[in-house]
Tab-separated table of C-alpha atoms in Angstrom:
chain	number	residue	atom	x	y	z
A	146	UNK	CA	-116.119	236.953	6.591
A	147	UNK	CA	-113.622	239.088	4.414
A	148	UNK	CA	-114.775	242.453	4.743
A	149	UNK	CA	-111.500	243.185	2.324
A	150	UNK	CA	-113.907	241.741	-0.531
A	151	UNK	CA	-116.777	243.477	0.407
A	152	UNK	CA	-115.310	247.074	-0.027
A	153	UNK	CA	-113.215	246.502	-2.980
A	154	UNK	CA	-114.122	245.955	-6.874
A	155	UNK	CA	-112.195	244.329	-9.188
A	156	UNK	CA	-110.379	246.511	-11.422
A	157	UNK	CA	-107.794	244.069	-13.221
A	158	UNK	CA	-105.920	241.152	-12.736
A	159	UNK	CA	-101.975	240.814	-11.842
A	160	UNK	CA	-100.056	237.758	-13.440
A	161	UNK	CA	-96.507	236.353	-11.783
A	162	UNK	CA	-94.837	235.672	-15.026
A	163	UNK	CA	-92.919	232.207	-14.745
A	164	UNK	CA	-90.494	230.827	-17.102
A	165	UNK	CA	-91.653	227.372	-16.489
A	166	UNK	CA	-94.238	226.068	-13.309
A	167	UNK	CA	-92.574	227.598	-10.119
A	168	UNK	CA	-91.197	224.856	-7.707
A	169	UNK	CA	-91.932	225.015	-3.829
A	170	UNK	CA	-89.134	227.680	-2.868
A	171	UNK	CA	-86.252	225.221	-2.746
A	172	UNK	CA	-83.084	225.487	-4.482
A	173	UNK	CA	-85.067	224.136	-7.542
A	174	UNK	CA	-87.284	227.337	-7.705
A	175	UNK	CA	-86.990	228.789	-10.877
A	176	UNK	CA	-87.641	232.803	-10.370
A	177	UNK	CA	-88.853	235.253	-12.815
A	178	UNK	CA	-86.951	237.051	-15.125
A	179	UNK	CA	-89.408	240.066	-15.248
A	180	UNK	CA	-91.564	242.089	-13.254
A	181	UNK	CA	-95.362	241.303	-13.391
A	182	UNK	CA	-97.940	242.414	-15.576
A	183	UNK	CA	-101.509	243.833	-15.416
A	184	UNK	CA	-104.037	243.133	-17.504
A	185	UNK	CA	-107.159	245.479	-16.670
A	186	UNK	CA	-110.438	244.841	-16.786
A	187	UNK	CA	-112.559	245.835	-19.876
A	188	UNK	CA	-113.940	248.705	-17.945
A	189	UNK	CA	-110.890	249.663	-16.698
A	190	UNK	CA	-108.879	249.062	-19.580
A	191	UNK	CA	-111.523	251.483	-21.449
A	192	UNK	CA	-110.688	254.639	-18.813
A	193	UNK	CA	-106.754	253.720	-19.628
A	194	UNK	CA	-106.318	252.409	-16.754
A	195	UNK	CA	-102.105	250.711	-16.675
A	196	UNK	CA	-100.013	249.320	-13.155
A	197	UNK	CA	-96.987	248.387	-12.903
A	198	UNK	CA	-94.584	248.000	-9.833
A	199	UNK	CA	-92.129	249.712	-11.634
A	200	UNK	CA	-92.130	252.308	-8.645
A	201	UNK	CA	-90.704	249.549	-6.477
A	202	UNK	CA	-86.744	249.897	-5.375
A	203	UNK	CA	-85.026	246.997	-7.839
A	204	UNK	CA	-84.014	244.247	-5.515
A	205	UNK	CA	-79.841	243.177	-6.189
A	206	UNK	CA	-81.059	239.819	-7.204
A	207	UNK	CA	-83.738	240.629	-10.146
A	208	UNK	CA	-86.934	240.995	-10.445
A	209	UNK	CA	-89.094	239.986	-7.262
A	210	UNK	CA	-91.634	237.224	-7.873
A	211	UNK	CA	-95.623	238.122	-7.097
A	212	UNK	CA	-96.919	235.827	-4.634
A	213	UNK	CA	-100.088	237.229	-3.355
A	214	UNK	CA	-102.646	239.428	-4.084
A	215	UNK	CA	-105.054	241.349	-1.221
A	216	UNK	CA	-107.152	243.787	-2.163
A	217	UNK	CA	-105.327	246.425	-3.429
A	218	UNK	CA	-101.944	245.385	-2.079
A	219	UNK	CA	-99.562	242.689	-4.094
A	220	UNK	CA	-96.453	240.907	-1.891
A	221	UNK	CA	-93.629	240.355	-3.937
A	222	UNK	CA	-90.574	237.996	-2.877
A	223	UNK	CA	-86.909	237.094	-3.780
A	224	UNK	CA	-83.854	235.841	-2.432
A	225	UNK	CA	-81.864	238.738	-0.783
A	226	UNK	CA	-78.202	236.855	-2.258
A	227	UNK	CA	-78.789	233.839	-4.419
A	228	UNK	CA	-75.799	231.685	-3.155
A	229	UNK	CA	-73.954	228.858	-5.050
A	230	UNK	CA	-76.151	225.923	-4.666
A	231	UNK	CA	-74.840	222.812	-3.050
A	232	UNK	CA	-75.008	219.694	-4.846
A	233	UNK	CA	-73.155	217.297	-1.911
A	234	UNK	CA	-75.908	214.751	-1.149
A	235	UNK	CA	-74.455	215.016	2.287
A	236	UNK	CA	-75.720	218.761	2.089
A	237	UNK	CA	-78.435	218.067	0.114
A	238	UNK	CA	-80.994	220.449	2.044
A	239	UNK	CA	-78.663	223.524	3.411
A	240	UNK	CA	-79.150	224.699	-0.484
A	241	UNK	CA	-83.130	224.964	0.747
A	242	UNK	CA	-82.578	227.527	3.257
A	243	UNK	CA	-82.863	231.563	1.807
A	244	UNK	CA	-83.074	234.820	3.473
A	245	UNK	CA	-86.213	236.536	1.599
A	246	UNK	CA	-86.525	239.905	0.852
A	247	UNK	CA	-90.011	240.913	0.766
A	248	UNK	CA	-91.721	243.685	-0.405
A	249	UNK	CA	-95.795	244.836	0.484
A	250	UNK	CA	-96.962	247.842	-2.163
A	251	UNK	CA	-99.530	249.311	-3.912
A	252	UNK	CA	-99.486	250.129	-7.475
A	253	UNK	CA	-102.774	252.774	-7.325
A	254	UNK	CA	-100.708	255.119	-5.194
A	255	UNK	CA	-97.155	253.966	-5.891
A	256	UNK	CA	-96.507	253.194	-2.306
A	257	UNK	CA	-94.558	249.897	-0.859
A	258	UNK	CA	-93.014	249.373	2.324
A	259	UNK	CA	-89.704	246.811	2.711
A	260	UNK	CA	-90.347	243.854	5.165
A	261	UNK	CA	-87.605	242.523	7.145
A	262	UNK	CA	-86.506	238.946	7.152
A	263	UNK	CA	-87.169	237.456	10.180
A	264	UNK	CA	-83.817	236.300	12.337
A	265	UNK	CA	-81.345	233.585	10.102
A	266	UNK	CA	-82.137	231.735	6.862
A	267	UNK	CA	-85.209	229.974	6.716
A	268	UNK	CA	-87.231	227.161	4.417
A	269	UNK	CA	-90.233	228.949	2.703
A	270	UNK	CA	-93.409	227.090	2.064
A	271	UNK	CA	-95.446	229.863	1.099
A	272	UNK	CA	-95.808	233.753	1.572
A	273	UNK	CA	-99.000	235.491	2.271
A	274	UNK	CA	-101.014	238.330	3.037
A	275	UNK	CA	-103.434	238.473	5.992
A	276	UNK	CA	-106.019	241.658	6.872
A	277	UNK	CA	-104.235	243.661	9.394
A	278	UNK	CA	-105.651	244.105	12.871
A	279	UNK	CA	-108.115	246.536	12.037
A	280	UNK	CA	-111.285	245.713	9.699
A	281	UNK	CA	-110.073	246.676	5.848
A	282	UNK	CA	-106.308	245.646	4.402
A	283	UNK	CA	-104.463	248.378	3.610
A	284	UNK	CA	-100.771	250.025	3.950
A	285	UNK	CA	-101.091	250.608	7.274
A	286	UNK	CA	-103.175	247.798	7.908
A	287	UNK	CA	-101.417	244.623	7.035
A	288	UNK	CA	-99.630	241.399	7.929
A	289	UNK	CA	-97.769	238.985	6.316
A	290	UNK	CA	-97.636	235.342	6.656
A	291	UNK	CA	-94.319	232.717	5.891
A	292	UNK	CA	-95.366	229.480	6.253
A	293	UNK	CA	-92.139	227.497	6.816
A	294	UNK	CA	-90.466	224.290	6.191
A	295	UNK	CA	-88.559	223.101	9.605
A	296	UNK	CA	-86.295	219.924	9.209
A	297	UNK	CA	-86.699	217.322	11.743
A	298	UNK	CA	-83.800	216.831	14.387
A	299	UNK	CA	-82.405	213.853	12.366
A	300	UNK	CA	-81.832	215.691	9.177
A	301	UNK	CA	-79.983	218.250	11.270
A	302	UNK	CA	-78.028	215.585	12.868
A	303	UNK	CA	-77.098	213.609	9.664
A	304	UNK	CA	-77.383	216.249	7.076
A	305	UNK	CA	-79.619	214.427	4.981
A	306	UNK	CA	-82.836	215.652	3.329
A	307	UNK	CA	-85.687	213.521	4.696
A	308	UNK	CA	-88.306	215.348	6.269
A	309	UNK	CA	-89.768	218.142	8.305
A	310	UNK	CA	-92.642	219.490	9.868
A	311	UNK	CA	-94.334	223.103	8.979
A	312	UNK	CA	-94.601	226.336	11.220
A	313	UNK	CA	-95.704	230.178	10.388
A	314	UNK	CA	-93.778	233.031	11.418
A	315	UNK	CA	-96.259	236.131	11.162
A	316	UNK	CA	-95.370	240.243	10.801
A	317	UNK	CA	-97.895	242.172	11.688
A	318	UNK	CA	-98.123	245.984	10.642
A	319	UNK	CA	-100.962	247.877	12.004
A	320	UNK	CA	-101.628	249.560	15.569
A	321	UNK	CA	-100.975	246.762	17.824
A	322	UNK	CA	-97.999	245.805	20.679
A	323	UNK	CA	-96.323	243.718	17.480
A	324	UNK	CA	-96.277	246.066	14.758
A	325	UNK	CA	-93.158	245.523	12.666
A	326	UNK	CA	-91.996	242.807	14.405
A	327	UNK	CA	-92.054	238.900	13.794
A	328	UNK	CA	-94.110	236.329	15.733
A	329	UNK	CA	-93.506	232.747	15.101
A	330	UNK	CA	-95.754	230.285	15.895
A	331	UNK	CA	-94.217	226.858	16.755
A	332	UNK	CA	-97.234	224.129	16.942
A	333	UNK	CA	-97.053	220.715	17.732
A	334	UNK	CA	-96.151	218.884	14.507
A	335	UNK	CA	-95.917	215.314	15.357
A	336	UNK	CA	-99.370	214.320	13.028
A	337	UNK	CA	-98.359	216.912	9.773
A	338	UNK	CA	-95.382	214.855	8.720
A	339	UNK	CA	-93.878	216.711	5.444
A	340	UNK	CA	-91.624	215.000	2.373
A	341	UNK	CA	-88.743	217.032	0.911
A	342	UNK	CA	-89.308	220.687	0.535
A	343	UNK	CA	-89.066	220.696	-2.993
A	344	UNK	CA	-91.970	217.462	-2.805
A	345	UNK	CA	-94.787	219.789	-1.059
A	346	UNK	CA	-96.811	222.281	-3.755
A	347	UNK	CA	-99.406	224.679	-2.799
A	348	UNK	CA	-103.000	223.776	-4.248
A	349	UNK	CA	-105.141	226.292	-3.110
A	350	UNK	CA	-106.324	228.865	-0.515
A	351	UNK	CA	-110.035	228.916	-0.151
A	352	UNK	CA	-112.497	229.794	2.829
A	353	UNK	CA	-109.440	231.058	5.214
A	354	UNK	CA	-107.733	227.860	4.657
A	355	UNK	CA	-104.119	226.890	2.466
A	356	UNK	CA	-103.575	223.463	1.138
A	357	UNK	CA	-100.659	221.896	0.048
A	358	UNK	CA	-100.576	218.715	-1.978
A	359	UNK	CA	-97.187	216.409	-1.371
A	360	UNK	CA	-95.506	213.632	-3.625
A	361	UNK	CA	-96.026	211.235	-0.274
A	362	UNK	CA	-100.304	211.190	-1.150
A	363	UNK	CA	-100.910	213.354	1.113
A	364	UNK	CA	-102.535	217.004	1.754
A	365	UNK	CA	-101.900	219.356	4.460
A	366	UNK	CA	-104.318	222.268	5.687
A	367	UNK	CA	-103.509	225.537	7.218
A	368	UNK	CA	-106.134	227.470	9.465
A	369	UNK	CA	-105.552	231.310	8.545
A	370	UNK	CA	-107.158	231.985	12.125
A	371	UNK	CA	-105.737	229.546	14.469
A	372	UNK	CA	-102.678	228.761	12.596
A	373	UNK	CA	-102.909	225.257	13.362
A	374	UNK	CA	-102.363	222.499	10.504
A	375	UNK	CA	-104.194	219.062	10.091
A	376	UNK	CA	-104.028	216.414	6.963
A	377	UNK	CA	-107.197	216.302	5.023
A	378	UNK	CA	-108.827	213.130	4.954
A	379	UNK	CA	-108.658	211.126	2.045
A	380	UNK	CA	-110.176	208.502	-0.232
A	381	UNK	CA	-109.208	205.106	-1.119
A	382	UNK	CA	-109.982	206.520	-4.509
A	383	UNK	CA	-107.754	209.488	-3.997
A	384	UNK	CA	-104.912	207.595	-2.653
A	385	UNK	CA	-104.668	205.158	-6.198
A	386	UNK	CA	-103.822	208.684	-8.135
A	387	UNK	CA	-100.602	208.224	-9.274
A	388	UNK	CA	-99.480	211.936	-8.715
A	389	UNK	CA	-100.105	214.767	-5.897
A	390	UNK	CA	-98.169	217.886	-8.134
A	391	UNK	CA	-99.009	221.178	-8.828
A	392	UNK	CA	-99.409	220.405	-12.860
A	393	UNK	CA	-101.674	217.811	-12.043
A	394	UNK	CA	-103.814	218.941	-8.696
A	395	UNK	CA	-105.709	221.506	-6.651
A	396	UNK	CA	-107.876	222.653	-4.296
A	397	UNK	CA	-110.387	225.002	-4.774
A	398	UNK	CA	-113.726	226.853	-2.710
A	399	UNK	CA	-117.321	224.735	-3.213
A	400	UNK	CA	-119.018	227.341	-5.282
A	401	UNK	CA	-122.232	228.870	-4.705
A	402	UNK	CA	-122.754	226.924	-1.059
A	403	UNK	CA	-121.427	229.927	1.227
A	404	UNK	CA	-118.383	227.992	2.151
A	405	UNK	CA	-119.667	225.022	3.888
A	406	UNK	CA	-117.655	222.737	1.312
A	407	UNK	CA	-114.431	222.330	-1.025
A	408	UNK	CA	-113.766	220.981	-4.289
A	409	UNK	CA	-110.284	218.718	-5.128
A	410	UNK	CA	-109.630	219.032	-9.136
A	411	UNK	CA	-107.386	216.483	-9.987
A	412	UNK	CA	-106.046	215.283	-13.405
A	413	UNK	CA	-106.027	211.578	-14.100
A	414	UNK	CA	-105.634	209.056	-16.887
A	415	UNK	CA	-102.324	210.426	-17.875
A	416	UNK	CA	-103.618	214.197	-17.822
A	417	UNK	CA	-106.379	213.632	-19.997
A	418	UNK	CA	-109.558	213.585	-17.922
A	419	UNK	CA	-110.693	215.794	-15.071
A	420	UNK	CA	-112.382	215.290	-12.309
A	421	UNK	CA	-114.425	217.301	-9.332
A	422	UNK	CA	-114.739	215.762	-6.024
A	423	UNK	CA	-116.333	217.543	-3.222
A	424	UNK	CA	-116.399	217.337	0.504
A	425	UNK	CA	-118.308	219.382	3.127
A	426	UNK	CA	-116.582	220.889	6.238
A	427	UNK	CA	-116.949	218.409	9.020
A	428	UNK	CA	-117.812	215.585	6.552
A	429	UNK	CA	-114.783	213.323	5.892
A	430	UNK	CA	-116.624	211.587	2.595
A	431	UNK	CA	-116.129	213.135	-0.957
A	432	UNK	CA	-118.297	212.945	-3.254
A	433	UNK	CA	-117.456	212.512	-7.124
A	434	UNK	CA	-119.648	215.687	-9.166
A	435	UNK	CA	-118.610	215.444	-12.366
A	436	UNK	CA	-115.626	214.653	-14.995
A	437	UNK	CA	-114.856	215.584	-18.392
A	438	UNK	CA	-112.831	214.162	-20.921
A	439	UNK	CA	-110.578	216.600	-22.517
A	440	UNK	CA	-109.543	215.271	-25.526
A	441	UNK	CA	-113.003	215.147	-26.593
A	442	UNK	CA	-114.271	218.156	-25.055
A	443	UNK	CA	-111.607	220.477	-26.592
A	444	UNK	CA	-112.491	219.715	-29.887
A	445	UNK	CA	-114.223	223.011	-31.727
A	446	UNK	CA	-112.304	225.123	-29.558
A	447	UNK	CA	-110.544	227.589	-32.139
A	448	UNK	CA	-106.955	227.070	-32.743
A	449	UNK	CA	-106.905	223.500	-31.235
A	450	UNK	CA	-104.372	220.986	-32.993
A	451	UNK	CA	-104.730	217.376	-32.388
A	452	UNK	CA	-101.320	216.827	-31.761
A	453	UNK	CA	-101.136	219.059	-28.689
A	454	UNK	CA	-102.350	216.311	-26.781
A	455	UNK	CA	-99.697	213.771	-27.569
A	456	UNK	CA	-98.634	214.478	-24.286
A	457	UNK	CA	-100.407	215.320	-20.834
A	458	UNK	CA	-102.234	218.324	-20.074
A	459	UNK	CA	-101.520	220.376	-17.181
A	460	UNK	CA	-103.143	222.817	-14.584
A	461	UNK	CA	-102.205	226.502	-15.066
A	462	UNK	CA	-104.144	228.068	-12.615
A	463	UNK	CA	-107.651	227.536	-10.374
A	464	UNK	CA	-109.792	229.625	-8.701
A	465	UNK	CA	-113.582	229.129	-6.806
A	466	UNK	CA	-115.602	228.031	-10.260
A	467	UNK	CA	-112.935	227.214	-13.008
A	468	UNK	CA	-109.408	225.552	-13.441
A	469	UNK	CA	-107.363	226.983	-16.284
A	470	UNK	CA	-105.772	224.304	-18.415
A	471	UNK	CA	-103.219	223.500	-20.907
A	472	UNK	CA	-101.227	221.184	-23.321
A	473	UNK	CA	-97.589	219.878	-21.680
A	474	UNK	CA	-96.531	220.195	-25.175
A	475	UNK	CA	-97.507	223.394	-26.534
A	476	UNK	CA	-98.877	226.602	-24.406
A	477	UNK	CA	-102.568	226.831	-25.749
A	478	UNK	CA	-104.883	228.033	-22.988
A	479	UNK	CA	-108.227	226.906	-21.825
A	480	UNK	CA	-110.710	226.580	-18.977
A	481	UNK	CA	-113.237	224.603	-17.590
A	482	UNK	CA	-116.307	225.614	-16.125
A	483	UNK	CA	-116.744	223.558	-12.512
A	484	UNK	CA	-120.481	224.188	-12.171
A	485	UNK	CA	-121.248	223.116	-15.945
A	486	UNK	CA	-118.383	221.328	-17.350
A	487	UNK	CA	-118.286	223.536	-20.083
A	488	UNK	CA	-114.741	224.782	-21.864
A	489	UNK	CA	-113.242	227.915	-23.274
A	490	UNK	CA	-110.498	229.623	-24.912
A	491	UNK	CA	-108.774	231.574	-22.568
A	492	UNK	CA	-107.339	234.917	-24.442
A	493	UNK	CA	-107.453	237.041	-21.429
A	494	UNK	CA	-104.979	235.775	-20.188
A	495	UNK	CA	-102.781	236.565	-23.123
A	496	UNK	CA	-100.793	232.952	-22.291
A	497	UNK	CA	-99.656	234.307	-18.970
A	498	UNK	CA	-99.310	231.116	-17.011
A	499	UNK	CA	-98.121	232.227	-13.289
A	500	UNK	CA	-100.287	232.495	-11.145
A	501	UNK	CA	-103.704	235.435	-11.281
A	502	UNK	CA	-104.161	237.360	-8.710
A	503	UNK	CA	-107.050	239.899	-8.581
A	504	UNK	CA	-106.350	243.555	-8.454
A	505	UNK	CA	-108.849	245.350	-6.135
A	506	UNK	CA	-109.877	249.347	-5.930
A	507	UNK	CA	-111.393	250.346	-2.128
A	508	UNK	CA	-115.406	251.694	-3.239
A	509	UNK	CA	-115.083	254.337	-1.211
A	510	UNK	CA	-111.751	255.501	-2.332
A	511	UNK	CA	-112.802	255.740	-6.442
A	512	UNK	CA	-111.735	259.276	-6.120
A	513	UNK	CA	-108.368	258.493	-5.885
A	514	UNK	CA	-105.814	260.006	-8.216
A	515	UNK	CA	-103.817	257.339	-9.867
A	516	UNK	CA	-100.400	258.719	-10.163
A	517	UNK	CA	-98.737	257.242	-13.095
């Protein structure tokens, strides 16, 4: 149970603005060129409500990209020097290692707090943010999970790229024996099996779980409790899809079932139809709920042109109950209802496509003075 969600409201939503779809954090990552934005709510936005994280020390290397969202805490993350990256094939994946610099804060009081790296450069999966050890996240009540990319002995041998394995390194702040400090957690790897860094995309986080879809067909789980990573079972069905990327893939919570399934959302015949599959925890069969053809669907939207689907369309962003979609060739921004099938224009957004992250305010703290 997240108690986080059950004291907080939604006040707004926080978008990672993205140049282009960000890459897993290899040298190909492409990292933002400005801070990120908040869009408030309609009830917030009517009591003037702006946020920024303009209160945050620059970092040497530009703007900081959002990664996650808890409560009312956002975790930002860069690269503390952004070296000269190697193109020697021989070297191929020392260009893949980074030492992050990573930043926890809170734009209703204007407060952050510096992490620091753990010990030598590291391969970054993904960055998170866990509830601390005490009920509610909060400043001094958080930590911070790196899930990590570890190469396997013969790539450090040889030098080459070929694969690795994952781990999580975890820093917890809160009243407890490791507060400030680093814990990694080295589990036995030999059945998670990973491709090339830049080959493995996160799809989704849903019911204390993180997925990650790979170019190799196959997707990897996370337990947020145990820490502990397994390969989802699969469908022969699944396994003909021709891709397993970020554009074209992702994971997302069952709905209205209290958590006892998920959903896969994949986009097949060249981009152009999607699908919902959905399997229940401790059931290893999926079962096909509905698909929609988009092409068709999309027409009567306002401000659709035929020709933006010349080309493939691609997954912005998905959440419990929708996927937000658009055109490969032009930015034009839509979503899809999971439960009904049913599409919309999405202007809320204002053609922000990083990733959303929901901005929460503590119910018991609505007294709070914003300083702005």
């Amino acid at each position: 149970m997240d108690l986080t969600d059950d004291l907080c409201r939604p006040i707004g939503t926080f978008y990672s603005i993205n140049l282009d779809t960000p890459c897993s954090y290899a040298q190909h990552h492409n990292w933002p060129e400005v801070d990120p934005v908040f869009v408030p709510s309609s009830a917030s936005a009517s009591d003037g409500l702006q946020l920024s994280v303009d209160f945050v020390l620059p970092a040497d290397e530009g703007p900081r990209e959002l990664v996650d969202g808890r409560g009312s805490l956002l975790l930002l993350l860069t690269e503390k020097e952004r070296r000269d990256r190697l193109s020697c094939q021989c070297c191929y994946y020392v260009a893949d290692y980074m030492t992050p610099d990573l930043v926890v804060c809170e734009p209703l009081t204007r407060r952050y707090q510096e992490i620091p790296p753990p010990d030598g450069d590291i391969c970054i999966l993904g960055a998170f943010l866990l509830d601390g050890p005490a009920a509610a996240v909060g400043m001094t009540n958080f930590r911070v999970l790196l899930v990590l990319y570890e190469h396997t002995l013969e790539d450090a041998v040889s030098g080459h790229n070929g694969h690795g394995y994952p781990t999580t390194s975890v820093f917890t702040c809160g009243r407890t024996a490791l507060n400030g400090r680093w814990l990694h957690v080295r589990e036995s790897y030999d059945d998670v099996c990973l491709p090339r860094l830049e080959e493995v995309h996160l799809a989704g986080r849903t019911g204390d779980r993180i997925y990650w879809s790979c170019d190799d067909k196959q997707v990897v789980v996370l337990d947020e409790h145990t820490l502990e990573f397994s390969n989802m079972v699969l469908s022969e069905h699944m396994m003909n899809w021709l891709e397993f990327g970020r554009d074209n893939l992702r994971v997302v919570g069952g709905g209205d079932d209290g958590g006892t399934s998920v959903r896969i959302v994949p986009l097949t015949d060249k981009g152009h139809n999607l699908e919902v599959f959905r399997q229940h925890h401790g059931n290893d069969d999926w079962v096909l709920e509905m698909s929609v053809q988009l092409v068709e669907a999309s027409r009567g939207l306002p401000g659709r042109e035929e020709d933006y689907f010349d080309m493939k369309t691609i997954i912005i962003d998905a959440d419990e109950g929708f996927v937000v979609l658009s055109p490969e060739r032009k930015t034009w921004l839509y979503s899809v209802d999971l439960e009904t099938m049913e599409l919309k224009r999405e202007y809320g957004r204002e053609e922000y496509t990083g990733p959303a992250f929901p901005y929460m305010r503590e119910q018991e703290k609505d007294w709070l003075c914003v300083i702005l």
